[in-house]
Coordinates of C-alpha atoms in Angstrom, one line a residue:
M1380 CA 154.3 129.7 18.3
F1381 CA 155.4 129.8 22.0
D1382 CA 155.5 126.0 22.4
I1383 CA 159.3 126.2 22.2
I1384 CA 159.0 127.7 25.7
L1385 CA 155.7 126.6 27.2
N1386 CA 155.5 123.0 26.1
R1387 CA 159.0 121.5 26.3
G1388 CA 158.1 118.7 28.7
N1389 CA 160.5 120.2 31.3
D1390 CA 160.2 121.5 34.8
L1391 CA 158.1 124.4 33.7
T1392 CA 155.3 122.2 32.3
E1393 CA 155.6 119.3 34.7
F1394 CA 156.3 121.1 38.0
F1395 CA 155.9 124.9 38.0
W1396 CA 152.8 125.2 35.7
P1397 CA 150.7 122.8 37.9
L1398 CA 151.8 124.6 41.1
L1399 CA 150.9 128.0 39.7
Y1400 CA 147.5 126.7 38.5
Y1401 CA 146.8 125.0 41.9
I1402 CA 147.7 128.1 43.9
K1403 CA 145.7 130.4 41.7
Q1404 CA 142.6 128.1 41.8
Q1405 CA 142.6 127.8 45.6
I1406 CA 142.9 131.5 46.0
L1407 CA 140.0 132.1 43.5
L1408 CA 137.9 129.5 45.3
G1409 CA 138.3 131.5 48.5
N1410 CA 140.5 129.0 50.3
G1411 CA 143.3 131.5 50.7
I1412 CA 146.9 130.8 49.9
P1413 CA 147.4 127.0 50.0
L1414 CA 150.2 126.3 52.4
W1415 CA 149.7 122.6 51.8
N1416 CA 149.7 120.9 48.4
T1417 CA 146.9 118.3 48.1
M1418 CA 147.6 117.4 44.5
F1419 CA 150.8 115.3 44.6
F1420 CA 152.6 112.8 46.9
S1421 CA 149.2 112.2 48.7
G1422 CA 149.6 115.7 50.1
T1423 CA 152.8 117.6 50.9
P1424 CA 153.9 120.9 52.5
L1425 CA 154.0 123.8 50.2
L1426 CA 154.9 126.8 52.4
P1427 CA 158.3 125.3 53.5
D1428 CA 159.1 124.1 50.1
P1429 CA 161.9 126.4 48.7
Q1430 CA 160.0 126.5 45.4
N1431 CA 156.6 127.3 46.7
L1432 CA 156.2 130.2 44.3
F1433 CA 153.7 132.3 46.3
I1434 CA 156.2 134.1 48.5
Y1435 CA 157.8 135.7 45.4
P1436 CA 155.9 139.1 45.0
L1437 CA 156.1 139.3 41.2
N1438 CA 154.2 136.0 40.8
I1439 CA 151.1 138.0 41.6
I1440 CA 150.8 138.4 37.8
F1441 CA 149.5 134.8 37.6
L1442 CA 146.4 135.8 39.5
I1443 CA 145.7 138.4 36.8
L1444 CA 146.7 136.6 33.6
P1445 CA 146.2 133.0 32.3
I1446 CA 149.1 130.8 33.3
D1447 CA 150.6 130.5 29.8
T1448 CA 150.4 134.3 29.2
G1449 CA 151.7 134.9 32.7
I1450 CA 154.7 132.7 32.1
L1451 CA 155.7 134.5 28.9
T1452 CA 155.0 137.9 30.6
S1453 CA 157.1 136.9 33.6
I1454 CA 160.1 135.8 31.5
L1455 CA 159.9 139.0 29.4
L1456 CA 159.6 141.2 32.5
H1457 CA 162.6 139.5 34.2
L1458 CA 164.7 140.0 31.0
I1459 CA 163.9 143.7 31.2
I1460 CA 164.7 143.8 35.0
A1461 CA 167.9 142.0 34.3
F1462 CA 168.9 144.5 31.7
F1463 CA 168.3 147.5 33.9
G1464 CA 170.0 145.9 36.9
M1465 CA 173.2 145.1 34.9
Y1466 CA 173.1 148.5 33.3
Q1467 CA 173.0 150.2 36.8
L1468 CA 175.8 147.9 38.0
L1469 CA 178.0 148.8 35.1
R1470 CA 177.3 152.5 35.4
I1471 CA 178.1 152.6 39.1
G1472 CA 181.3 150.8 38.1
N1473 CA 182.1 153.8 35.7
A1474 CA 181.2 152.1 32.4
S1475 CA 180.0 154.5 29.7
K1476 CA 176.3 154.6 28.7
R1477 CA 176.8 152.9 25.4
V1478 CA 178.9 150.2 26.8
G1479 CA 176.5 149.8 29.7
I1480 CA 173.6 149.3 27.3
I1481 CA 175.4 146.8 25.1
V1482 CA 176.7 144.6 28.0
A1483 CA 173.4 144.9 29.9
I1484 CA 171.6 143.5 26.8
L1485 CA 174.2 140.7 26.7
Y1486 CA 173.5 139.8 30.3
S1487 CA 169.7 139.7 29.7
L1488 CA 170.4 137.3 26.7
S1489 CA 173.1 135.3 28.6
P1490 CA 173.6 131.7 27.4
K1491 CA 173.2 130.6 31.0
L1492 CA 169.8 132.3 31.2
F1493 CA 168.8 130.6 27.9
S1494 CA 169.7 127.3 29.5
Y1495 CA 167.4 128.1 32.4
I1496 CA 164.6 129.0 30.0
E1497 CA 165.1 125.8 28.0
A1498 CA 165.0 123.7 31.2
G1499 CA 162.0 125.6 32.5
H1500 CA 163.7 126.6 35.8
L1501 CA 161.3 129.4 36.6
G1502 CA 162.9 130.3 39.9
L1503 CA 166.4 130.6 38.4
I1504 CA 165.1 132.8 35.6
Q1505 CA 163.5 135.1 38.2
S1506 CA 166.5 135.2 40.5
W1507 CA 168.8 136.0 37.5
A1508 CA 167.0 139.3 37.1
F1509 CA 167.9 140.5 40.6
I1510 CA 171.5 139.3 40.9
P1511 CA 173.0 142.5 39.4
W1512 CA 170.6 144.5 41.5
V1513 CA 171.9 143.0 44.7
Y1514 CA 175.5 143.7 43.6
W1515 CA 174.5 147.2 42.6
A1516 CA 172.8 147.8 45.9
T1517 CA 175.9 146.6 47.8
V1518 CA 178.2 148.9 45.8
N1519 CA 175.7 151.7 46.3
L1520 CA 175.7 151.1 50.0
C1521 CA 179.5 151.5 50.1
K1522 CA 179.3 154.8 48.2
Q1523 CA 176.5 156.0 50.5
S1524 CA 178.7 155.5 53.5
L1525 CA 180.8 158.5 52.8
P1526 CA 180.7 161.1 55.6
L1527 CA 178.7 163.7 53.7
R1528 CA 175.8 161.4 52.9
S1529 CA 172.6 162.0 54.8
K1530 CA 170.9 159.5 57.1
K1531 CA 167.9 159.4 54.8
K1532 CA 170.1 158.2 51.9
D1533 CA 171.7 155.7 54.2
L1534 CA 168.3 154.3 55.1
K1535 CA 167.3 154.1 51.5
S1536 CA 170.5 152.2 50.6
I1537 CA 169.9 149.7 53.4
L1538 CA 166.3 149.1 52.4
L1539 CA 167.1 148.7 48.7
L1540 CA 169.7 146.0 49.5
S1541 CA 167.2 144.2 51.8
L1542 CA 164.6 144.4 49.1
F1543 CA 166.7 142.9 46.3
L1544 CA 168.1 140.2 48.6
Y1545 CA 164.5 139.2 49.5
L1546 CA 163.5 139.1 45.9
V1547 CA 166.3 136.6 45.2
Y1548 CA 165.6 134.6 48.4
S1549 CA 161.9 134.3 47.5
S1550 CA 162.7 133.2 43.9
H1551 CA 165.6 130.7 44.5
I1552 CA 167.0 130.1 47.9
L1553 CA 170.3 128.4 46.7
I1554 CA 171.2 131.4 44.5
F1555 CA 170.3 133.6 47.5
A1556 CA 172.7 131.7 49.7
I1557 CA 175.5 132.1 47.2
L1558 CA 174.8 135.8 46.9
V1559 CA 174.9 136.3 50.7
V1560 CA 178.2 134.6 50.9
T1561 CA 179.8 136.6 48.1
N1562 CA 178.4 139.8 49.6
F1563 CA 179.8 139.0 53.1
L1564 CA 183.2 138.6 51.6
L1565 CA 183.0 142.3 50.9
L1566 CA 183.1 142.9 54.6
L1567 CA 186.8 142.4 54.5
T1568 CA 187.3 145.6 52.5
L1569 CA 184.5 147.9 53.8
Q1570 CA 184.7 150.8 56.2
K1571 CA 183.2 150.5 59.7
K1572 CA 180.1 152.5 58.9
T1573 CA 179.5 150.5 55.8
I1574 CA 179.8 147.2 57.7
V1575 CA 177.1 148.4 60.2
M1576 CA 174.8 149.5 57.3
F1577 CA 175.5 146.2 55.5
L1578 CA 174.6 144.1 58.6
I1579 CA 171.5 146.2 59.3
S1580 CA 170.2 145.4 55.8
H1581 CA 170.7 141.7 56.4
I1582 CA 169.0 141.9 59.8
I1583 CA 166.0 143.6 58.2
L1584 CA 165.9 140.9 55.5
L1585 CA 166.1 138.2 58.2
L1586 CA 163.3 139.6 60.2
F1587 CA 161.1 140.0 57.1
S1588 CA 161.9 136.4 56.0
L1589 CA 161.5 134.6 59.4
P1590 CA 157.8 133.6 58.8
I1591 CA 159.0 131.6 55.8
L1592 CA 162.5 130.8 56.8
I1593 CA 161.7 129.0 60.1
P1594 CA 159.1 126.6 58.6
Q1595 CA 161.7 125.9 55.8
I1596 CA 164.4 125.1 58.4
K1597 CA 162.1 123.0 60.5
W1598 CA 160.9 121.0 57.5
Q1599 CA 164.3 120.2 56.0
P1600 CA 165.2 117.3 58.4
Q1601 CA 161.8 115.7 57.6
T1602 CA 162.6 115.7 53.9
T1603 CA 164.5 113.5 51.4
R1604 CA 167.2 116.2 51.1
E1605 CA 169.4 114.5 53.6
L1606 CA 169.4 111.4 51.3
L1607 CA 171.9 113.3 49.3
L1608 CA 174.4 112.9 52.1
Q1609 CA 173.8 109.2 52.3
N1610 CA 174.3 108.7 48.6
P1611 CA 175.9 111.8 47.2
E1612 CA 175.1 112.7 43.7
T1613 CA 176.0 116.1 42.4
Y1614 CA 175.8 117.4 38.8
P1615 CA 177.1 118.0 36.3
V1616 CA 179.4 115.0 35.9
W1617 CA 182.3 116.3 33.8
Q1618 CA 184.2 113.9 31.6
G1619 CA 187.5 115.4 32.7
K1620 CA 188.9 118.9 32.7
R1621 CA 189.1 119.1 28.9
E1622 CA 185.3 119.0 28.7
F1623 CA 185.1 121.8 31.3
I1624 CA 187.6 124.0 29.4
K1625 CA 185.8 123.2 26.1
N1626 CA 182.5 124.3 27.5
L1627 CA 184.0 127.7 28.5
F1628 CA 184.2 128.4 24.8
V1629 CA 181.5 126.3 23.2
A1630 CA 177.8 126.4 24.2
S1631 CA 176.2 123.1 25.4
Q1632 CA 172.6 122.1 25.3
D1633 CA 173.1 120.4 28.6
T1634 CA 171.6 122.9 31.0
E1635 CA 174.0 122.4 33.9
K1636 CA 177.1 122.1 31.6
N1637 CA 176.5 125.3 29.7
I1638 CA 178.9 127.7 31.3
T1639 CA 180.3 129.7 28.3
P1640 CA 180.2 133.5 28.5
G1641 CA 180.8 133.5 24.7
I1642 CA 184.0 133.8 22.8
V1643 CA 183.6 137.5 22.1
I1644 CA 183.0 138.3 25.7
L1645 CA 186.0 136.2 26.8
L1646 CA 188.2 138.1 24.4
L1647 CA 186.8 141.5 25.6
A1648 CA 187.1 140.3 29.2
S1649 CA 190.8 139.4 28.6
I1650 CA 191.4 143.0 27.4
G1651 CA 189.5 144.3 30.4
F1652 CA 191.6 142.2 32.8
I1653 CA 194.8 143.5 31.2
K1654 CA 193.6 147.1 31.7
S1655 CA 192.6 146.5 35.3
N1656 CA 194.7 147.6 38.2
K1657 CA 196.7 145.1 40.4
K1658 CA 194.0 144.9 43.1
M1659 CA 191.3 144.1 40.6
K1660 CA 193.5 141.4 39.0
I1661 CA 194.1 139.7 42.3
Y1662 CA 190.4 139.8 43.1
V1663 CA 189.5 138.3 39.7
L1664 CA 192.1 135.6 39.9
I1665 CA 191.0 134.5 43.4
S1666 CA 187.3 134.6 42.5
A1667 CA 187.8 132.8 39.3
S1668 CA 189.8 130.1 41.0
V1669 CA 187.3 129.5 43.8
I1670 CA 184.3 129.5 41.4
T1671 CA 186.0 127.1 39.0
L1672 CA 186.9 124.7 41.8
L1673 CA 183.3 124.7 42.9
A1674 CA 181.9 124.3 39.3
L1675 CA 184.3 121.4 38.6
N1676 CA 182.3 119.3 41.0
V1677 CA 185.2 117.8 42.8
L1678 CA 184.4 118.7 46.4
K1679 CA 182.8 116.2 48.8
Y1680 CA 181.7 118.4 51.7
D1681 CA 178.2 118.0 53.0
W1682 CA 177.2 121.6 52.4
F1683 CA 178.4 121.3 48.8
V1684 CA 176.5 118.0 48.2
L1685 CA 173.3 119.6 49.4
F1686 CA 173.6 122.2 46.6
R1687 CA 173.2 119.2 44.2
V1688 CA 174.3 121.2 41.1
S1689 CA 177.8 122.6 41.2
T1690 CA 177.3 125.1 38.4
R1691 CA 174.7 127.0 40.5
F1692 CA 177.9 128.7 41.7
W1693 CA 178.7 129.9 38.2
F1694 CA 176.7 133.1 38.0
P1695 CA 179.3 135.3 39.8
M1696 CA 181.8 134.3 37.0
I1697 CA 179.3 135.5 34.4
I1698 CA 179.0 138.8 36.2
I1699 CA 182.8 139.1 36.4
C1700 CA 183.3 138.3 32.7
L1701 CA 180.7 140.9 31.6
Y1702 CA 182.2 143.5 34.0
L1703 CA 185.6 143.0 32.5
A1704 CA 184.2 142.8 29.0
A1705 CA 182.7 146.2 29.6
K1706 CA 186.1 147.6 30.5
G1707 CA 187.5 145.9 27.4
L1708 CA 184.8 147.4 25.2
D1709 CA 185.3 150.8 26.7
T1710 CA 188.9 150.8 25.3
L1711 CA 187.4 150.6 21.8
R1712 CA 185.1 153.6 22.1
S1713 CA 187.5 155.9 20.3
K1714 CA 187.4 153.5 17.3
Q1715 CA 183.7 154.0 16.4
K1716 CA 183.4 151.4 13.7
L1717 CA 185.3 148.7 15.5
F1718 CA 183.3 149.5 18.7
I1719 CA 180.0 149.0 16.9
F1720 CA 181.3 145.9 15.0
V1721 CA 182.5 144.1 18.2
G1722 CA 179.3 145.0 20.1
L1723 CA 177.2 143.7 17.2
I1724 CA 179.2 140.5 16.8
A1725 CA 178.9 139.8 20.6
L1726 CA 175.1 140.3 20.4
L1727 CA 174.8 138.0 17.3
E1728 CA 176.9 135.4 19.0
Y1729 CA 174.5 135.4 22.1
I1730 CA 171.4 135.2 19.8
A1731 CA 173.0 132.3 17.9
I1732 CA 173.8 130.5 21.2
G1733 CA 170.3 131.1 22.5
K1734 CA 168.8 129.7 19.3
Y1735 CA 171.0 126.7 19.5
I1736 CA 170.1 126.0 23.2
L1737 CA 166.3 126.3 22.4
S1738 CA 166.8 124.0 19.4
K1739 CA 167.3 121.1 21.8
P1740 CA 164.8 118.4 21.0
I1741 CA 161.6 118.9 23.0
K1742 CA 161.0 116.0 25.4
E1743 CA 157.9 114.2 24.4
I1744 CA 155.7 113.3 27.4
P1745 CA 152.6 111.2 26.6
K1746 CA 149.4 113.1 27.1
T1747 CA 147.0 111.9 29.8
P1748 CA 144.3 109.8 28.1
V1749 CA 141.2 111.8 27.8
A1750 CA 139.0 108.8 28.6
I1751 CA 140.7 108.4 31.9
I1752 CA 140.2 112.1 32.8
E1753 CA 136.5 111.9 31.8
F1754 CA 136.0 108.7 33.9
L1755 CA 137.6 110.2 37.0
K1756 CA 135.6 113.5 36.7
K1757 CA 132.3 111.6 37.1
D1758 CA 133.2 110.5 40.6
K1759 CA 132.5 113.2 43.2
D1760 CA 134.0 111.4 46.2
I1761 CA 137.1 112.6 47.9
Y1762 CA 139.8 110.1 46.7
R1763 CA 143.2 109.7 45.2
V1764 CA 144.5 107.9 42.1
F1765 CA 147.6 105.8 41.6
C1766 CA 148.7 105.3 38.0
L1767 CA 151.4 102.7 37.9
N1768 CA 153.3 104.3 35.1
K1769 CA 152.5 107.9 35.9
C1770 CA 150.0 108.2 33.0
I1771 CA 148.4 111.3 34.6
R1772 CA 150.5 114.4 34.1
Q1773 CA 150.7 116.8 37.0
K1774 CA 149.4 119.6 34.8
D1775 CA 146.2 117.6 34.0
A1776 CA 145.8 116.6 37.6
A1777 CA 145.9 120.2 38.6
I1778 CA 143.5 121.3 35.9
H1779 CA 140.9 118.6 36.7
N1780 CA 141.5 118.5 40.5
I1781 CA 142.8 114.9 40.6
E1782 CA 144.8 114.0 43.7
L1783 CA 147.7 111.7 43.0
V1784 CA 149.7 109.2 45.1
E1785 CA 152.8 109.8 42.8
G1786 CA 154.5 113.1 42.1
Y1787 CA 157.4 115.0 40.8
G1788 CA 159.2 117.7 42.9
T1789 CA 162.5 118.6 44.4
L1790 CA 161.5 117.5 47.9
Q1791 CA 159.3 114.8 49.5
Q1792 CA 158.6 113.9 53.1
K1793 CA 160.8 111.1 54.4
N1794 CA 157.9 109.3 56.0
Y1795 CA 156.0 109.2 52.8
F1796 CA 159.0 108.3 50.7
D1797 CA 159.5 105.3 52.9
Y1798 CA 155.9 104.2 53.0
S1799 CA 155.3 104.7 49.3
Q1800 CA 157.1 101.5 48.7
Q1801 CA 154.4 99.8 50.7
L1802 CA 151.8 101.4 48.5
A1803 CA 153.3 100.3 45.3
Q1804 CA 154.8 97.1 46.5
G1805 CA 158.0 98.1 44.8
Y1806 CA 161.6 98.6 46.1
W1807 CA 163.8 101.6 45.6
E1808 CA 167.1 102.6 47.1
K1809 CA 167.2 105.3 49.7
K1810 CA 168.6 107.8 47.2
Y1811 CA 167.5 111.3 46.5
T1812 CA 165.0 111.4 43.6
L1813 CA 162.8 114.0 42.0
S1814 CA 160.1 111.5 41.2
L1815 CA 158.1 109.2 43.4
P1816 CA 158.1 106.4 42.5
P1817 CA 161.6 107.0 41.1
F1818 CA 161.8 107.2 37.3
Q1819 CA 163.7 103.9 36.8
N1820 CA 161.2 102.0 38.9
Y1821 CA 158.0 103.0 37.2
I1822 CA 159.6 102.7 33.8
Y1823 CA 161.1 99.2 34.3
E1824 CA 159.2 97.7 37.2
K1825 CA 155.7 96.2 37.3
F1826 CA 154.2 97.3 40.5
K1827 CA 151.6 95.1 42.4
P1828 CA 150.0 97.7 44.6
Y1829 CA 148.7 96.7 48.1
P1830 CA 145.0 97.6 48.5
P1831 CA 145.0 97.9 52.4
A1832 CA 147.9 100.4 52.3
L1833 CA 146.2 102.3 49.4
A1834 CA 143.0 102.5 51.4
S1835 CA 144.8 104.1 54.3
Y1836 CA 145.5 107.0 51.9
R1837 CA 142.0 107.0 50.4
V1838 CA 143.2 105.6 47.0
K1839 CA 140.1 104.6 45.2
Y1840 CA 141.4 104.0 41.7
I1841 CA 144.5 102.2 40.4
I1842 CA 145.2 102.7 36.7
S1843 CA 147.6 100.2 35.2
P1844 CA 149.0 99.6 31.7
Y1845 CA 149.0 95.9 32.4
E1846 CA 146.5 93.5 34.0
L1847 CA 146.5 93.0 37.8
D1848 CA 145.4 90.0 39.6
I1849 CA 145.2 91.3 43.2
K1850 CA 142.5 90.7 45.8
S1851 CA 140.4 93.7 46.6
L1852 CA 141.0 95.3 43.2
D1853 CA 138.0 95.1 40.9
L1854 CA 138.4 95.8 37.2
I1855 CA 136.0 98.6 36.3
E1856 CA 136.8 99.1 32.6
K1857 CA 139.6 99.4 30.1
Q1858 CA 140.4 102.8 28.5
D1859 CA 143.1 103.6 25.9
S1860 CA 145.2 100.5 26.7
Y1861 CA 144.8 101.2 30.5
F1862 CA 143.0 99.0 33.0
I1863 CA 141.0 101.0 35.6
Y1864 CA 140.7 99.2 38.9
R1865 CA 138.6 100.2 42.0
N1866 CA 140.0 99.5 45.4
V1867 CA 137.1 97.9 47.3
L1868 CA 138.7 98.7 50.6
Y1869 CA 138.4 102.4 49.9
V1870 CA 136.1 104.4 52.3
N1871 CA 135.0 107.9 51.4
P1872 CA 136.3 110.1 54.3
N1873 CA 133.7 111.7 56.4
Y1874 CA 134.9 115.2 55.6
E1875 CA 132.5 118.1 56.1
I1876 CA 135.0 120.6 54.9
Y1877 CA 138.1 119.8 52.8
E1878 CA 140.5 122.5 51.9
P1879 CA 144.3 122.6 51.6
N1880 CA 144.9 124.1 55.0
F1881 CA 141.8 122.9 56.8
I1882 CA 139.9 119.6 57.2
R1883 CA 136.8 119.1 59.3
V1884 CA 135.9 115.5 60.1
K1885 CA 132.4 114.7 61.3
I1886 CA 132.3 112.1 64.0
S1887 CA 129.2 109.8 63.4
K1888 CA 130.0 107.1 65.9
E1889 CA 131.7 106.7 69.2
L1890 CA 135.5 106.5 68.8
N1891 CA 138.5 106.6 71.0
E1892 CA 140.9 107.3 68.2
L1893 CA 140.4 109.0 64.8
I1894 CA 142.8 108.2 62.0
I1895 CA 142.4 110.2 58.8
P1896 CA 143.8 109.1 55.4
E1897 CA 146.3 112.0 55.1
V1898 CA 150.1 111.9 55.5
Y1899 CA 151.4 112.9 58.8
N1900 CA 153.2 116.2 59.3
P1901 CA 154.0 117.8 62.7
D1902 CA 152.6 121.2 61.7
W1903 CA 149.0 119.8 61.5
N1904 CA 147.1 120.5 64.7
A1905 CA 143.7 119.0 65.7
Y1906 CA 140.9 120.7 67.6
L1907 CA 138.1 118.7 69.2
N1908 CA 134.8 120.4 68.3
G1909 CA 136.9 123.2 66.8
V1910 CA 138.1 124.3 70.3
K1911 CA 140.2 121.9 72.3
K1912 CA 143.6 121.4 70.9
V1913 CA 144.9 117.8 71.0
K1914 CA 148.1 116.2 69.8
V1915 CA 148.3 114.8 66.3
Y1916 CA 150.5 111.7 66.2
E1917 CA 151.8 109.5 63.4
S1918 CA 150.0 106.2 62.8
V1919 CA 151.6 103.0 61.7
D1920 CA 150.7 103.9 58.1
K1921 CA 152.4 107.4 58.5
T1922 CA 149.0 109.1 58.5
R1923 CA 147.4 111.5 61.1
A1924 CA 145.8 110.2 64.2
V1925 CA 144.3 111.8 67.3
Q1926 CA 142.7 110.6 70.6
I1927 CA 139.1 112.0 70.9
E1928 CA 136.6 112.3 73.7
S1929 CA 133.1 110.9 74.0
D1930 CA 131.4 114.3 73.4
T1931 CA 133.3 115.1 70.2
K1932 CA 131.0 115.9 67.3
F1933 CA 133.7 116.9 64.9
V1934 CA 137.4 117.4 64.7
D1935 CA 139.1 120.3 62.9
F1936 CA 142.6 119.7 61.4
K1937 CA 144.5 122.8 60.7
Y1938 CA 147.8 123.2 59.0
E1939 CA 149.7 125.7 61.1
P1940 CA 153.3 126.0 60.1
F1941 CA 153.4 129.4 61.8
S1942 CA 152.6 128.0 65.2
F1943 CA 156.2 128.4 66.2
F1944 CA 155.6 132.1 66.6
L1945 CA 152.6 131.5 68.8
Q1946 CA 154.3 129.2 71.4

């Protein structure tokens, strides 16, 4: 029944679901919150990833509920939060109760939100719920700054704004960035006391966010995000201004091109605009012009390219349209039947648009062959797998604790992105990609993986849809049209303890240097015999290496992205 949401073959099933499951299992196993993701890309940072999921407080429901139930509950919960947030924003803007209820319902059923649900953009769904709350808290702060207000109420207003900003920041950092900018524009019109309160709220937010924000900032230069600047690709690509104008009135099943507020809302917003005072009209015209310029995807600035999707800037336009539509609908209150009729038509239009968006054909992703899963589950060594056509879904990898060379996610480490070509013996341009290997490569190219490089990342099994004639790869068996090869160069790592944030390596022979088959990251530190801290440096294969002493019995590797605060 709920497959239309839970199993669309989108980001929800292929990215967010596996992460939620992985985080939950590690916590339940007693390993704490996994700051490092061992499942994909041969291991990758999780804490500094903007979509790490665990810093968003309301995701705690996934510890209580099964993942599927949790997702449905989370979506419903955020629809309710969005409704109340928009209602409060409209009420503080002097909309009547009935109008506030109707328009708040429309916001929680917005076509843009349905597009996020269809695409499985969990972070965008969650941030959508708190956007009106941020604007409400900002307006409320302005009202609280009146001379007769108490310091207690001032403090409450400051903390509320900080709280709602954090909830957006922890759910989707790009939406948060846009919100902060639009909020700071209000500084131009605020009183001195309000400005001070406004700045205090943002300072509180900054202090509260620093433990996450600093690792995120530190990690960004090490990621593939900067490849966007070398080969800029921003979406959506409009087929001229006509398509843009058309999509203002007609819903699109293309997630990023769906920008319509609905025809009824546009008509009501037009009435609301006419009824507005001169100052409001100027504000709306300037805002609409700037937002439209951004959404048209014609700018070439570096900061703009890094946003990658130009219609991320569109949500303030939705808020403006609904605010004006509320003013327009308010003018019809005296005409009871017309008021009810227009409100009902607007609601039916949104339901029809939502149904149309969710009717988009579900992307069929081949299931992971059961025989392959069963084969891999029998091997209890610590190893990774490389399927040459990505035959193991990330969801199945998370469920069955299968660590993969490949992966799908918004960011990868640059060092691993570069070296992965050596692993696959393929070639791909230095362009930003969500998948590694990139989609076009593993679909159209026949890889000939290099066993010595694979061994440096403890890759034991190579699964291929075609036969391989490569030295050091032994054919084990054939399952469901796939050939399973064992890398004879693989060596089971001498790990005494293996957890996401901690690895203990037993030293069984005299060594001067220890190299472990894990991708290098500067936030991993090493401790000889668990005590003496030594530098971890990057090996030729982009893995972790340390110099050890003759009396070393074991080496502890700890992922410590918070070490910045301890220096």
